[in-house]
C-alpha positions in Angstrom: -20.6 -26.7 50.7 -23.9 -27.4 48.9 -24.0 -24.5 46.5 -27.6 -25.0 45.6 -28.7 -24.8 49.3 -26.5 -21.7 49.7 -27.9 -20.0 46.7 -31.4 -20.6 47.7 -30.8 -18.6 50.8 -30.5 -15.5 48.8 -32.8 -16.1 45.9 -36.1 -18.0 45.1 -36.2 -21.3 43.3 -37.7 -19.6 40.3 -34.9 -17.1 40.2 -32.2 -19.8 40.5 -34.0 -21.8 37.8 -33.8 -18.7 35.5 -30.0 -18.0 36.4 -29.3 -21.7 35.5 -30.9 -21.2 32.3 -28.9 -18.1 31.6 -25.6 -19.8 32.3 -26.5 -22.8 30.3 -27.3 -20.6 27.3 -24.1 -18.6 27.7 -22.1 -21.9 27.4 -24.3 -23.0 24.5 -25.6 -26.0 26.7 -22.0 -27.4 27.1 -22.0 -27.1 30.9 -23.3 -29.4 33.8 -25.6 -28.2 36.5 -22.9 -28.4 39.2 -20.5 -26.2 36.9 -23.4 -23.8 36.3 -24.0 -23.5 40.1 -20.3 -22.7 40.6 -20.5 -19.8 38.0 -23.6 -18.4 39.7 -22.1 -18.8 43.2 -18.9 -17.0 42.1 -21.0 -14.2 40.6 -22.8 -13.8 43.8 -19.8 -13.8 45.9 -20.6 -17.2 47.6 -17.7 -19.1 46.0 -14.5 -17.2 46.3 -12.1 -17.5 43.4 -8.6 -18.3 44.5 -6.0 -16.1 42.8 -2.6 -17.7 42.4 0.7 -16.2 41.2 2.9 -17.4 38.3 5.6 -18.3 40.8 3.2 -20.5 42.6 2.2 -22.6 39.5 3.2 -26.2 39.8 3.6 -28.9 37.1 0.2 -30.2 35.9 -1.8 -27.6 38.0 -5.4 -27.0 37.1 -8.1 -24.4 37.9 -5.5 -21.7 37.7 -6.6 -18.1 38.1 -4.2 -15.2 37.5 -4.0 -11.5 37.3 -0.9 -10.5 35.2 0.6 -8.3 32.6 1.0 -9.1 28.9 4.7 -9.1 27.9 4.2 -10.2 24.3 1.5 -11.1 21.8 2.6 -13.6 19.1 1.4 -13.9 15.6 -1.7 -15.9 14.8 -0.8 -19.4 13.5 -3.0 -21.2 11.0 -2.9 -25.0 10.5 -4.2 -27.3 7.6 -6.7 -28.6 10.1 -8.3 -25.0 10.1 -7.3 -24.7 13.7 -5.5 -21.5 15.0 -3.2 -20.8 17.8 -1.4 -17.8 19.3 1.1 -17.5 22.1 1.1 -14.8 24.7 3.8 -14.3 27.4 2.5 -12.9 30.7 4.1 -12.0 34.0 3.5 -10.8 37.5 6.0 -9.9 40.2 6.8 -13.6 40.8 7.7 -14.8 37.3 6.9 -15.1 33.5 5.0 -17.8 31.6 3.5 -18.6 28.2 -0.2 -18.8 27.5 -1.1 -20.9 24.5 -4.6 -20.0 23.0 -6.6 -21.8 20.4 -9.2 -21.0 17.8 -11.7 -18.2 18.9 -9.6 -17.3 21.9 -6.4 -17.1 19.7 -8.4 -14.8 17.2 -9.7 -12.5 20.0 -6.3 -12.2 21.7 -5.1 -10.3 18.6 -6.8 -7.2 20.2 -4.8 -7.5 23.5 -1.9 -5.1 23.7 1.4 -5.5 25.4 1.1 -3.9 28.8 -2.5 -4.8 29.3 -3.4 -6.1 32.6 -5.4 -9.2 32.2 -7.2 -11.8 34.4 -6.9 -15.5 33.3 -9.6 -17.8 34.6 -9.7 -21.6 34.7 -6.3 -22.3 33.0 -4.1 -25.4 33.5 -0.3 -26.0 33.1 1.1 -28.3 30.5 4.7 -28.5 29.2 5.7 -25.3 31.0 2.9 -23.3 29.5 -0.7 -22.4 30.4 -3.8 -23.2 28.3 -7.4 -22.3 29.0 -9.4 -25.2 30.4 -13.2 -26.0 30.0 -15.1 -22.7 30.3 -11.8 -20.8 30.8 -11.5 -17.3 29.6 -9.5 -14.1 29.5 -10.7 -10.6 30.7 -8.9 -7.4 30.3 -8.7 -5.7 33.8 -6.8 -2.5 32.7 -5.9 -1.4 29.2 -2.3 -0.1 28.5 -2.7 3.5 27.6 -1.5 5.3 24.3 1.2 7.8 24.9 0.6 11.2 23.4 3.2 12.1 20.8 4.2 15.2 23.0 5.3 12.7 25.8 7.4 10.4 23.6 10.8 12.0 24.5 10.3 11.8 28.2 9.8 8.0 27.8 13.5 7.5 26.6 14.4 3.9 26.9 10.9 2.7 27.5 8.3 1.0 25.3 5.2 3.0 24.2 1.9 2.6 22.3 1.1 5.3 19.7 -1.8 5.9 17.6 -1.6 8.7 15.1 -1.3 9.6 11.3 1.6 9.0 9.0 3.1 12.3 7.9 5.8 11.2 5.6 8.0 8.2 4.8 11.6 7.6 3.6 14.6 5.4 3.8 17.6 5.5 6.1 20.3 3.1 4.8 18.7 -0.4 5.4 15.9 0.8 7.7 12.7 2.5 6.6 11.7 5.7 8.4 8.4 7.5 8.6 7.0 10.2 10.8 3.8 10.4 12.8 1.9 13.6 13.5 -1.2 14.6 15.5 -1.2 18.1 14.0 0.8 19.5 16.8 3.7 17.2 17.4 5.8 15.1 14.9 7.8 12.0 15.9 10.2 10.1 13.7 9.8 6.3 13.7 12.1 3.6 12.3 11.0 0.3 11.0 13.6 -2.4 11.7 13.3 -5.7 9.7 9.5 -5.2 9.1 9.5 -5.1 5.3 5.9 -6.5 5.1 4.6 -3.3 6.9 6.1 -0.7 4.5 3.2 -1.0 2.1 0.9 0.1 4.9 2.7 3.3 5.5 0.9 5.8 3.2 0.8 9.5 4.1 -2.5 10.4 5.9 -3.3 6.9 7.1 -4.0 6.3 10.7 -1.9 3.6 12.3 -1.2 2.1 15.7 2.2 1.1 17.0 2.2 -1.3 19.9 5.2 -1.6 22.1 7.7 0.6 20.2 11.0 1.4 21.8 11.9 5.1 22.4 15.7 5.5 21.5 17.3 8.9 20.9 13.9 10.7 20.7 12.8 8.1 17.9 10.5 5.3 18.1 12.0 2.0 16.9 9.3 -0.6 15.6 11.4 -3.7 16.2 10.7 -7.6 16.6 8.9 -7.0 20.0 6.6 -4.3 18.3 3.5 -4.6 16.3 2.1 -2.1 13.7 -1.5 -1.9 12.5 -3.3 0.1 9.9 -6.7 1.2 10.9 -9.2 -0.4 8.5 -12.5 1.4 7.8 -14.6 -1.7 7.7 -13.3 -3.4 10.8 -14.4 -2.7 14.4 -11.9 -3.7 17.1 -12.1 -3.2 20.8 -13.2 -4.2 24.3 -16.9 -4.6 24.5 -18.2 -1.9 27.0 -21.9 -2.1 26.2 -24.1 -4.4 24.2 -27.9 -3.4 23.9 -30.8 -4.2 21.6 -32.2 -1.6 19.3 -35.8 -2.7 19.4 -36.0 -6.0 17.7 -34.2 -4.9 14.7 -30.7 -4.4 15.6 -28.0 -4.1 18.3 -25.8 -1.4 19.7 -22.1 -2.2 20.6 -19.8 0.2 22.3 -16.1 -0.7 21.7 -13.5 1.3 23.5 -16.0 4.1 23.5 -17.0 4.0 19.9 -20.6 3.0 18.8 -21.1 0.2 16.2 -24.8 -0.5 15.1 -25.6 -3.9 13.8 -28.7 -5.0 11.8 -30.7 -7.9 13.2 -28.9 -10.4 11.0 -25.5 -9.0 11.9 -26.4 -9.3 15.5 -27.5 -12.9 15.3 -24.3 -13.7 13.5 -22.0 -12.0 16.0 -23.9 -13.8 18.8 -23.1 -17.0 17.1 -26.8 -18.0 16.8 -28.8 -19.0 13.7 -31.4 -16.3 13.0 -35.0 -17.4 13.8 -37.9 -15.1 13.0 -39.8 -15.7 16.3 -36.9 -15.2 18.7 -36.8 -11.8 20.3 -33.3 -10.3 19.8 -33.5 -8.6 23.3 -33.9 -11.9 25.0 -30.9 -13.4 23.2 -28.7 -10.3 24.0 -29.7 -10.5 27.7 -28.6 -14.2 27.7 -25.3 -13.6 25.9 -24.4 -10.1 27.3 -22.0 -11.4 30.1 -20.1 -13.5 27.4 -19.1 -10.4 25.6 -18.8 -7.6 28.2 -15.0 -6.9 28.9 -13.9 -9.1 25.9 -11.8 -8.0 23.0 -13.6 -8.6 19.6 -12.6 -8.0 16.0 -15.6 -7.6 13.7 -15.4 -7.2 10.0 -18.4 -5.3 8.7 -20.3 -4.8 5.5 -22.9 -2.1 5.0 -26.5 -3.1 4.8 -29.8 -1.2 4.6 -30.7 -1.6 8.2 -27.3 -1.2 9.7 -23.9 -3.0 9.4 -23.9 -6.7 8.8 -21.2 -8.9 10.3 -19.0 -10.3 7.5 -16.8 -12.2 10.0 -16.1 -11.8 13.7 
């Protein structure tokens, strides 16, 4: 199939030229014309993406596309070379496999929760694990939901995600106990072998428990769980909307929460050096599809014209 000819059946040469420019900009110039044509053709429904299953992955397979559920999210590992990695475990109804991520992908995966349904695009198999190939990416299809505290008991024996406020803390022999409250319901939680998290548990602090095990009406935070303290200067979530605020700033919507960035903060988040003559709206339009649906973690610092991006 000649993709360029097929695309010209549904758009003009000028429109195709503009679409090629958009895709090249999204990939920072590191994409060939044939690859860019594939991206556009897939977006327009001309080139159908083949979805495989974990059980169907063969040794050395490439161009793997999966829809699967996250079973575990490993800790971020940092190396002397300044590279970072993170190992996820994913499954579908045919099997389970590891997904090894590097650098920015590894950082962003920290916002993925156990139970999330994700789409893995353009991966390859190596040594029994998957890695993202050139222009590969992960997209969250469906978020695992938080369980209301009032429904914890009916999930006996299951794993749940909780987000609430610490009510009190204490000790139970070798384990550390604390309670979560939403003002109406209180649930007792037990930390097992997570000493580093104890200092986070201050009364009144909002925390997130990911993948806690409900046992005898309590929630165990064990080796398969993660505990996060909500930080005031950090914005975390899936990008649902990204729009310019005139030429002076940018509006992000992360999991329903609005974050307003200054012009300089917007340029930094978009990974582009700030240039006075560049219209921010043009840059956002070029980059929008790279961010929509992706998990991001942005550390902020206040500025006179909106939040600046300290790191992201």
